[in-house]
Amino acid sequence: MLNAYFSPVLAQDHNKSDYHYHLRFNALDKPTTGWICGGNLQRDKFQLPTGARWLENGSTEKAQADEICFRYQLPAKLPEKDDYFGPAKSDRVRVSSIEELIPCANSKSPIQADIFVETPAAFDVSLPGKKLANNHFLLLPRPCDWSSAIIWGDIDNTSLIENDSGNSLRVTMPKRISAEQRAKLLHWLNAGIDSLKMTHGKLPVEDIQILVFPVGPNDEIVPWGQVTRGGGDAVHLYVDETRSLETLNSDWVLVHELSHLLHPYMVGADGWLSEGIASYYQNVLRARSGLLDKEMAWEKLDAGFRRGEKQFKPGVRLFENTRQMMRDRQYMRVYWSGAAIAMLGDVQLRQATNGEQSLDTLLREISDCCLPTTLRKWRAEDLIQRFDQISGTSIFANLYDSYVMHPSFPALEQAYDSLGLTRQTKGLSFSRTGRDLREAIMQGMN
């Protein structure tokens, strides 16, 4: 794939954009016309999406007076993202990737780009990034080949905005679900968002696109979720919309996926850290927000660690398991080793600093300095090093050396003693010793 980038431009700086894209969707099953406009453009500097073709040059009413525009046509049947579950799709809704719709610049230098999408009157559209106006979006500076989703058709868009911080959350779901189901899902999403803010009092990134794909009735409450970063930060959730609000709130997937937004986008080979942080916080944050009993949160963490220990094979290092995770189906080993490292780092940092620092405070600093992710994916070593730089310790580097680079499952005994946790045949017992530390972790901010 091309190593090309989009770079942000504020709404008031629109005239300074390097490129402006205009897409015209005539109908769901008709060819789509697009334009790319800007100053001093050269058509051979762009690669068309698969199946597209250049047309005779022609301007668009969205172009500036002094801009050059190149026009192109996409194929009648646009490539669609594999949405994993057929019931999530609809004849009146289409989902594709941004790179399947716009020409990608053959450049390693950041460019400034925004997109205006024209749809038939009855249809709406949602893209990641910042919404500048109706159907007008700003892409973050990220490679073209990072996964993304543009959804258009018979959809409902709801904006949830934090007025005190300027954070924007845009929720999109098909209109085919009932108004009652839509309201219920929004309540569920708000509960998860409130849980995420229990990390350090705010959302970690400014703009989030949330796509909800109804798949009910289904055996699982939320059978699948993922976070994508192409063009902006987005969360995709496949959910059984027929479930009650109480049942939805009992599930962990939403908070797990939202927790991925707490840190920069990481390379897949280091998924032990990104999935570990999310697996730790899926229980901690739900306890803090009242979605989960605090002792039950510890029980769920311990149950996860036990699943990870069961999959651990002596002689195989965690980074090796991570690279072979999908082939060998070592998900429990990878996810819960990472979660154990996250918990150990949190406990040790709280003890070393008398509660002044924690994994929460490190992630707040990461949010302030390093989010949203731009231009590159992070390695685990990068984030570990930044954690220790912020804290002035070597806690996370030591954990990395002990449990990632050596074939050992994280040792939990000392942390459990500090937390007042004792393993029984099934579950945990809780002692008064360590209660303050347990409460500090599960209570979070005052």
Coordinates of C-alpha atoms in Angstrom, one line a residue:
M1 CA 0.0 0.0 0.0
L2 CA 1.0 3.6 -0.5
N3 CA 2.6 5.4 2.4
A4 CA 0.6 8.5 2.0
Y5 CA -1.0 10.7 4.6
F6 CA -3.9 13.1 5.3
S7 CA -3.2 16.1 7.6
P8 CA -5.7 18.1 9.5
V9 CA -6.8 21.7 8.7
L10 CA -9.1 23.7 11.0
A11 CA -12.4 24.9 9.5
Q12 CA -11.2 28.5 9.4
D13 CA -8.1 27.4 7.5
H14 CA -10.1 25.7 4.7
N15 CA -8.6 27.9 2.0
K16 CA -5.2 26.7 3.0
S17 CA -6.0 23.0 2.4
D18 CA -3.7 21.3 0.0
Y19 CA -6.6 19.1 -1.3
H20 CA -10.3 19.0 -1.2
Y21 CA -12.3 15.9 -2.1
H22 CA -15.9 15.9 -3.3
L23 CA -17.9 12.7 -3.6
R24 CA -21.3 12.5 -5.3
F25 CA -23.4 9.4 -4.5
N26 CA -26.2 9.4 -7.0
A27 CA -27.8 6.2 -5.5
L28 CA -26.6 3.1 -3.7
D29 CA -26.3 1.1 -6.8
K30 CA -25.2 3.8 -9.3
P31 CA -21.6 4.8 -10.2
T32 CA -20.2 7.5 -8.0
T33 CA -18.4 10.6 -9.3
G34 CA -15.6 12.2 -7.4
W35 CA -13.3 15.2 -7.6
I36 CA -10.0 16.1 -6.1
C37 CA -9.2 19.8 -6.2
G38 CA -6.3 21.9 -5.1
G39 CA -3.6 24.2 -6.3
N40 CA -0.8 22.9 -8.6
L41 CA -2.2 19.4 -8.7
Q42 CA -0.6 16.7 -10.9
R43 CA -2.9 13.8 -11.7
D44 CA 0.0 11.3 -12.0
K45 CA 0.8 12.0 -8.3
F46 CA -2.3 10.2 -7.2
Q47 CA -3.4 6.5 -7.3
L48 CA -7.0 5.8 -8.1
P49 CA -9.0 3.4 -6.0
T50 CA -9.4 -0.1 -7.4
G51 CA -11.8 -0.2 -10.4
A52 CA -12.0 3.6 -10.7
R53 CA -11.1 5.6 -13.9
W54 CA -10.2 9.2 -14.6
L55 CA -12.8 11.2 -16.5
E56 CA -12.4 14.4 -18.5
N57 CA -11.4 17.2 -16.1
G58 CA -14.3 19.2 -14.8
S59 CA -14.7 21.5 -11.8
T60 CA -17.1 21.1 -8.9
E61 CA -19.1 23.9 -7.2
K62 CA -17.2 23.0 -4.0
A63 CA -13.8 24.0 -5.6
Q64 CA -12.1 27.4 -5.0
A65 CA -11.9 29.7 -8.0
D66 CA -8.1 29.2 -8.5
E67 CA -8.1 25.4 -7.9
I68 CA -7.5 22.6 -10.4
C69 CA -9.9 19.7 -10.2
F70 CA -9.5 16.2 -11.5
R71 CA -12.7 14.1 -12.0
Y72 CA -13.0 10.4 -11.7
Q73 CA -15.7 7.7 -11.6
L74 CA -15.9 4.8 -9.2
P75 CA -17.2 1.4 -10.3
A76 CA -21.0 0.7 -10.2
K77 CA -20.5 -1.8 -7.4
L78 CA -18.3 -0.3 -4.8
P79 CA -16.1 -2.5 -2.6
E80 CA -17.7 -3.0 0.7
K81 CA -16.1 -3.6 4.0
D82 CA -16.5 -7.1 5.4
D83 CA -18.8 -6.3 8.2
Y84 CA -18.4 -9.7 9.6
F85 CA -22.1 -10.3 10.2
G86 CA -24.6 -10.3 7.3
P87 CA -27.6 -9.2 9.4
A88 CA -25.7 -5.9 10.1
K89 CA -26.1 -5.0 6.4
S90 CA -29.1 -3.5 4.7
D91 CA -30.2 -2.9 1.1
R92 CA -30.4 0.8 1.9
V93 CA -27.0 1.1 3.7
R94 CA -23.5 0.8 2.3
V95 CA -20.2 0.6 4.2
S96 CA -16.8 1.1 2.5
S97 CA -13.3 2.3 3.3
I98 CA -12.1 5.8 2.6
E99 CA -9.2 4.5 0.5
E100 CA -11.8 2.7 -1.8
L101 CA -13.4 6.1 -2.6
I102 CA -10.7 8.7 -3.0
P103 CA -7.4 8.9 -4.8
C104 CA -4.4 8.4 -2.6
A105 CA -1.4 10.8 -2.9
N106 CA 1.9 9.2 -3.8
S107 CA 3.6 11.2 -1.2
K108 CA 5.2 10.6 2.2
S109 CA 4.7 14.2 3.2
P110 CA 1.6 15.2 5.2
I111 CA -1.1 16.8 3.2
Q112 CA -4.2 18.7 4.3
A113 CA -7.5 17.2 3.1
D114 CA -11.2 17.5 3.8
I115 CA -14.1 15.7 2.1
F116 CA -17.5 16.9 1.1
V117 CA -20.0 14.0 0.4
E118 CA -23.1 14.7 -1.6
T119 CA -25.9 12.1 -1.1
P120 CA -29.5 11.7 -2.4
A121 CA -31.9 13.7 -0.3
A122 CA -33.2 10.8 1.8
F123 CA -29.7 9.6 2.7
D124 CA -27.1 10.6 5.2
V125 CA -23.4 9.9 5.6
S126 CA -20.8 9.4 8.3
L127 CA -17.0 9.5 8.1
P128 CA -14.3 9.5 10.8
G129 CA -12.4 12.6 11.7
K130 CA -13.9 16.0 12.6
K131 CA -17.3 17.1 11.3
L132 CA -16.9 20.6 9.8
A133 CA -20.5 20.9 8.6
N134 CA -23.3 18.7 7.2
N135 CA -21.7 16.1 4.9
H136 CA -18.3 17.9 5.3
F137 CA -15.5 16.1 7.2
L138 CA -11.9 16.7 8.1
L139 CA -9.5 13.7 8.0
L140 CA -6.7 13.3 10.5
P141 CA -3.1 12.9 9.3
R142 CA -3.0 9.2 8.9
P143 CA -1.8 6.7 6.2
C144 CA -4.3 5.8 3.5
D145 CA -4.1 2.1 4.3
W146 CA -5.2 2.4 7.9
S147 CA -8.6 0.8 8.3
S148 CA -11.6 3.2 8.1
A149 CA -15.3 3.2 7.4
I150 CA -17.5 5.5 5.5
I151 CA -21.2 4.6 5.9
W152 CA -24.0 6.2 3.8
G153 CA -27.6 5.5 3.0
D154 CA -30.7 5.2 5.2
I155 CA -28.9 5.9 8.5
D156 CA -29.5 8.0 11.6
N157 CA -26.7 10.2 12.9
T158 CA -26.7 11.5 16.5
S159 CA -24.1 13.9 17.8
L160 CA -23.1 13.7 21.5
I161 CA -21.0 16.7 22.4
E162 CA -19.3 17.5 25.6
N163 CA -19.7 21.3 25.7
D164 CA -17.1 21.9 28.4
S165 CA -14.3 20.2 26.5
G166 CA -15.3 20.4 22.9
N167 CA -15.1 16.6 22.5
S168 CA -17.5 15.3 19.8
L169 CA -19.0 11.8 19.6
R170 CA -21.0 11.0 16.5
V171 CA -23.1 7.9 16.7
T172 CA -24.4 6.2 13.5
M173 CA -26.9 3.4 13.2
P174 CA -29.3 2.2 10.5
K175 CA -32.8 3.7 10.6
R176 CA -34.4 0.3 10.2
I177 CA -34.2 -0.3 14.0
S178 CA -37.0 1.2 16.0
A179 CA -36.9 4.5 17.9
E180 CA -37.2 2.6 21.2
Q181 CA -34.2 0.5 20.2
R182 CA -32.2 3.5 19.1
A183 CA -32.9 5.3 22.4
K184 CA -31.9 2.2 24.4
L185 CA -28.6 1.9 22.4
L186 CA -27.8 5.5 23.0
H187 CA -28.3 5.0 26.8
W188 CA -26.0 2.0 26.6
L189 CA -23.3 4.0 24.7
N190 CA -23.5 6.9 27.1
A191 CA -22.9 4.5 30.0
G192 CA -19.8 3.2 28.3
I193 CA -18.6 6.7 27.5
D194 CA -19.1 7.7 31.1
S195 CA -17.0 4.7 32.1
L196 CA -14.2 5.7 29.8
K197 CA -14.1 9.1 31.3
M198 CA -13.5 7.5 34.7
T199 CA -9.8 6.9 33.7
H200 CA -8.7 10.6 34.1
G201 CA -11.8 12.7 33.9
K202 CA -12.1 13.3 30.2
L203 CA -12.2 11.6 26.9
P204 CA -8.7 10.7 25.6
V205 CA -9.4 12.0 22.0
E206 CA -11.5 14.9 20.7
D207 CA -13.5 13.3 18.0
I208 CA -14.9 9.8 17.9
Q209 CA -17.1 8.1 15.3
I210 CA -19.2 5.3 16.7
L211 CA -20.9 2.9 14.2
V212 CA -23.5 0.6 15.6
F213 CA -24.5 -2.4 13.5
P214 CA -27.6 -4.3 14.7
V215 CA -27.3 -8.1 14.4
G216 CA -30.1 -9.3 16.7
P217 CA -31.4 -11.7 17.8
N218 CA -27.9 -13.2 18.5
D219 CA -26.5 -15.7 20.9
E220 CA -24.0 -13.1 22.1
I221 CA -24.9 -9.6 23.4
V222 CA -22.1 -7.8 21.5
P223 CA -20.6 -10.5 19.3
W224 CA -17.8 -8.3 17.9
G225 CA -16.3 -4.8 18.2
Q226 CA -13.2 -3.1 16.8
V227 CA -11.5 0.3 16.8
T228 CA -10.3 1.7 13.5
R229 CA -8.0 4.7 13.1
G230 CA -8.0 5.6 9.4
G231 CA -9.0 9.2 8.9
G232 CA -9.9 9.5 12.6
D233 CA -10.7 7.5 15.7
A234 CA -13.7 5.2 15.3
V235 CA -15.4 2.4 17.2
H236 CA -17.5 -0.3 15.4
L237 CA -19.9 -2.3 17.5
Y238 CA -22.0 -5.3 16.3
V239 CA -24.8 -5.6 18.9
D240 CA -28.0 -7.5 19.5
E241 CA -30.4 -4.6 19.6
T242 CA -33.2 -6.8 20.9
R243 CA -31.5 -7.1 24.4
S244 CA -32.6 -5.1 27.4
L245 CA -30.6 -2.1 28.6
E246 CA -29.7 -4.0 31.7
T247 CA -28.3 -6.8 29.6
L248 CA -26.4 -4.5 27.3
N249 CA -24.8 -2.8 30.3
S250 CA -23.7 -6.1 31.7
D251 CA -21.5 -6.8 28.7
W252 CA -17.8 -5.9 28.6
V253 CA -17.2 -5.4 24.9
L254 CA -18.1 -1.7 24.6
V255 CA -15.8 -0.6 27.5
H256 CA -13.0 -2.8 26.1
E257 CA -13.2 -1.2 22.7
L258 CA -13.5 2.3 24.0
S259 CA -10.4 1.6 26.2
H260 CA -8.3 1.2 23.1
L261 CA -8.7 5.0 22.6
L262 CA -6.7 5.6 25.8
H263 CA -3.4 5.0 24.0
P264 CA -1.8 5.5 20.6
Y265 CA -2.5 3.1 17.7
M266 CA -0.1 0.2 18.1
V267 CA 1.5 -2.3 15.7
G268 CA -0.3 -5.6 15.6
A269 CA 2.9 -7.5 16.7
D270 CA 2.6 -5.7 20.1
G271 CA -1.1 -6.4 20.6
W272 CA -0.3 -7.9 24.0
L273 CA 0.0 -4.3 25.4
S274 CA -3.0 -2.7 23.6
E275 CA -5.3 -5.7 24.3
G276 CA -3.9 -6.0 27.8
I277 CA -4.7 -2.4 28.7
A278 CA -8.2 -2.8 27.3
S279 CA -8.8 -6.1 29.1
Y280 CA -7.6 -4.6 32.4
Y281 CA -9.8 -1.5 32.1
Q282 CA -12.9 -3.3 30.8
N283 CA -13.3 -4.4 34.4
V284 CA -11.8 -1.5 36.3
L285 CA -13.8 1.2 34.5
R286 CA -17.1 -0.7 34.7
A287 CA -16.5 -1.0 38.5
R288 CA -15.8 2.7 38.8
S289 CA -18.9 3.7 37.0
G290 CA -21.2 1.3 38.8
L291 CA -21.8 -1.1 35.9
L292 CA -20.0 -3.8 37.8
D293 CA -19.6 -4.7 41.5
K294 CA -16.1 -4.0 42.7
E295 CA -15.4 -7.4 44.1
M296 CA -16.9 -8.9 41.0
A297 CA -14.4 -6.9 38.9
W298 CA -11.5 -8.5 40.8
E299 CA -13.1 -11.9 40.3
K300 CA -13.4 -11.2 36.6
L301 CA -9.8 -10.1 36.4
D302 CA -8.6 -13.2 38.2
A303 CA -10.7 -15.4 36.0
G304 CA -9.0 -13.9 33.0
F305 CA -5.6 -14.3 34.5
R306 CA -6.4 -18.0 35.1
R307 CA -7.4 -18.4 31.4
G308 CA -4.2 -16.8 30.4
E309 CA -2.1 -19.1 32.7
K310 CA -3.9 -22.1 31.2
Q311 CA -2.8 -21.3 27.7
F312 CA 0.8 -20.4 28.7
K313 CA 3.4 -22.8 27.3
P314 CA 6.8 -22.8 29.0
G315 CA 9.6 -21.7 26.8
V316 CA 7.5 -19.4 24.5
R317 CA 7.9 -15.7 25.1
L318 CA 4.9 -13.3 25.1
F319 CA 6.0 -11.4 22.0
E320 CA 6.3 -14.7 20.1
N321 CA 2.8 -15.7 21.2
T322 CA 1.5 -12.4 20.1
R323 CA 2.9 -12.7 16.6
Q324 CA 1.4 -16.2 16.3
M325 CA -1.8 -15.4 18.2
M326 CA -4.3 -15.8 15.4
R327 CA -2.6 -18.9 13.9
D328 CA -2.3 -20.6 17.3
R329 CA -5.5 -19.1 18.8
Q330 CA -3.5 -18.0 21.8
Y331 CA -5.9 -15.1 22.6
M332 CA -6.2 -15.8 26.3
R333 CA -2.4 -16.1 26.8
V334 CA -1.8 -12.8 25.0
Y335 CA -4.7 -10.7 26.2
W336 CA -4.5 -11.7 29.9
S337 CA -0.7 -11.6 30.1
G338 CA -1.0 -8.0 28.9
A339 CA -3.7 -7.3 31.4
A340 CA -1.6 -8.8 34.2
I341 CA 1.3 -6.5 33.2
A342 CA -1.0 -3.5 33.2
M343 CA -2.3 -4.4 36.7
L344 CA 1.2 -5.1 38.1
G345 CA 2.4 -1.8 36.7
D346 CA -0.6 0.0 38.2
V347 CA -0.1 -1.6 41.6
Q348 CA 3.6 -1.0 41.7
L349 CA 3.4 2.6 40.6
R350 CA 0.8 3.4 43.2
Q351 CA 2.9 1.8 45.9
A352 CA 6.1 3.5 44.8
T353 CA 4.5 7.0 44.7
N354 CA 2.2 6.7 47.7
G355 CA -0.8 6.9 45.3
E356 CA 0.4 10.0 43.5
Q357 CA 0.8 8.2 40.2
S358 CA -1.0 5.3 38.6
L359 CA -1.7 3.9 35.2
D360 CA -4.5 6.4 35.0
T361 CA -2.1 9.4 35.4
L362 CA 0.3 7.9 32.8
L363 CA -2.5 7.6 30.3
R364 CA -3.7 11.2 31.0
E365 CA -0.2 12.4 30.2
I366 CA -0.2 10.2 27.0
S367 CA -3.6 11.8 26.0
D368 CA -2.2 15.3 26.5
C369 CA 1.1 14.7 24.7
C370 CA 0.5 12.1 22.1
L371 CA -3.1 11.8 21.1
P372 CA -4.6 11.6 18.6
T373 CA -2.2 9.3 16.8
T374 CA -0.7 10.7 13.7
L375 CA 1.5 9.4 10.9
R376 CA 2.8 6.2 12.5
K377 CA 1.9 3.3 14.7
W378 CA 3.7 2.9 18.0
R379 CA 5.7 0.0 19.2
A380 CA 5.2 -1.4 22.7
E381 CA 8.8 -0.3 23.5
D382 CA 7.8 3.3 22.7
L383 CA 4.9 3.4 25.1
I384 CA 6.7 1.5 27.8
Q385 CA 9.6 4.0 27.6
R386 CA 7.2 6.9 27.7
F387 CA 5.4 5.5 30.8
D388 CA 8.7 5.3 32.6
Q389 CA 9.8 8.7 31.5
I390 CA 6.6 10.2 32.8
S391 CA 6.7 8.4 36.1
G392 CA 10.5 8.7 36.6
T393 CA 10.7 5.0 37.3
S394 CA 11.7 1.8 35.5
I395 CA 8.6 -0.2 36.6
F396 CA 7.3 -0.9 33.1
A397 CA 10.7 -1.6 31.5
N398 CA 11.3 -4.2 34.2
L399 CA 7.9 -5.8 33.6
Y400 CA 8.6 -5.8 29.9
D401 CA 12.0 -7.5 30.4
S402 CA 10.6 -10.0 32.8
Y403 CA 7.4 -11.1 31.1
V404 CA 7.6 -10.1 27.4
M405 CA 11.2 -10.9 26.6
H406 CA 11.4 -14.0 28.9
P407 CA 9.1 -17.0 28.8
S408 CA 7.2 -16.4 32.0
F409 CA 3.6 -15.7 32.8
P410 CA 3.4 -12.5 35.0
A411 CA 3.8 -13.5 38.7
L412 CA 0.8 -12.3 40.6
E413 CA 1.5 -13.4 44.1
Q414 CA 3.2 -10.3 45.5
A415 CA 0.6 -8.0 43.9
Y416 CA -2.2 -10.2 45.3
D417 CA -0.7 -10.0 48.8
S418 CA -0.6 -6.2 48.5
L419 CA -4.2 -6.1 47.3
G420 CA -5.4 -8.5 50.0
L421 CA -6.5 -11.1 47.5
T422 CA -6.2 -14.9 48.0
R423 CA -7.0 -17.4 45.3
Q424 CA -9.4 -20.2 46.2
T425 CA -10.2 -23.2 44.2
K426 CA -12.7 -21.1 42.4
G427 CA -12.6 -17.3 42.8
L428 CA -11.0 -15.1 45.4
S429 CA -11.2 -14.2 49.0
F430 CA -10.8 -10.6 50.2
S431 CA -9.0 -9.5 53.4
R432 CA -9.0 -6.2 55.1
T433 CA -5.3 -5.9 54.4
G434 CA -5.0 -4.3 51.0
R435 CA -8.5 -3.0 51.0
D436 CA -7.4 0.7 50.6
L437 CA -5.3 -0.2 47.5
R438 CA -8.1 -2.3 46.0
E439 CA -10.6 0.6 46.6
A440 CA -8.2 3.2 45.1
I441 CA -7.9 1.2 41.9
M442 CA -11.6 0.4 41.6
Q443 CA -12.8 3.8 42.8
G444 CA -10.5 5.9 40.6
M445 CA -10.9 9.6 40.7
N446 CA -12.5 11.4 43.6

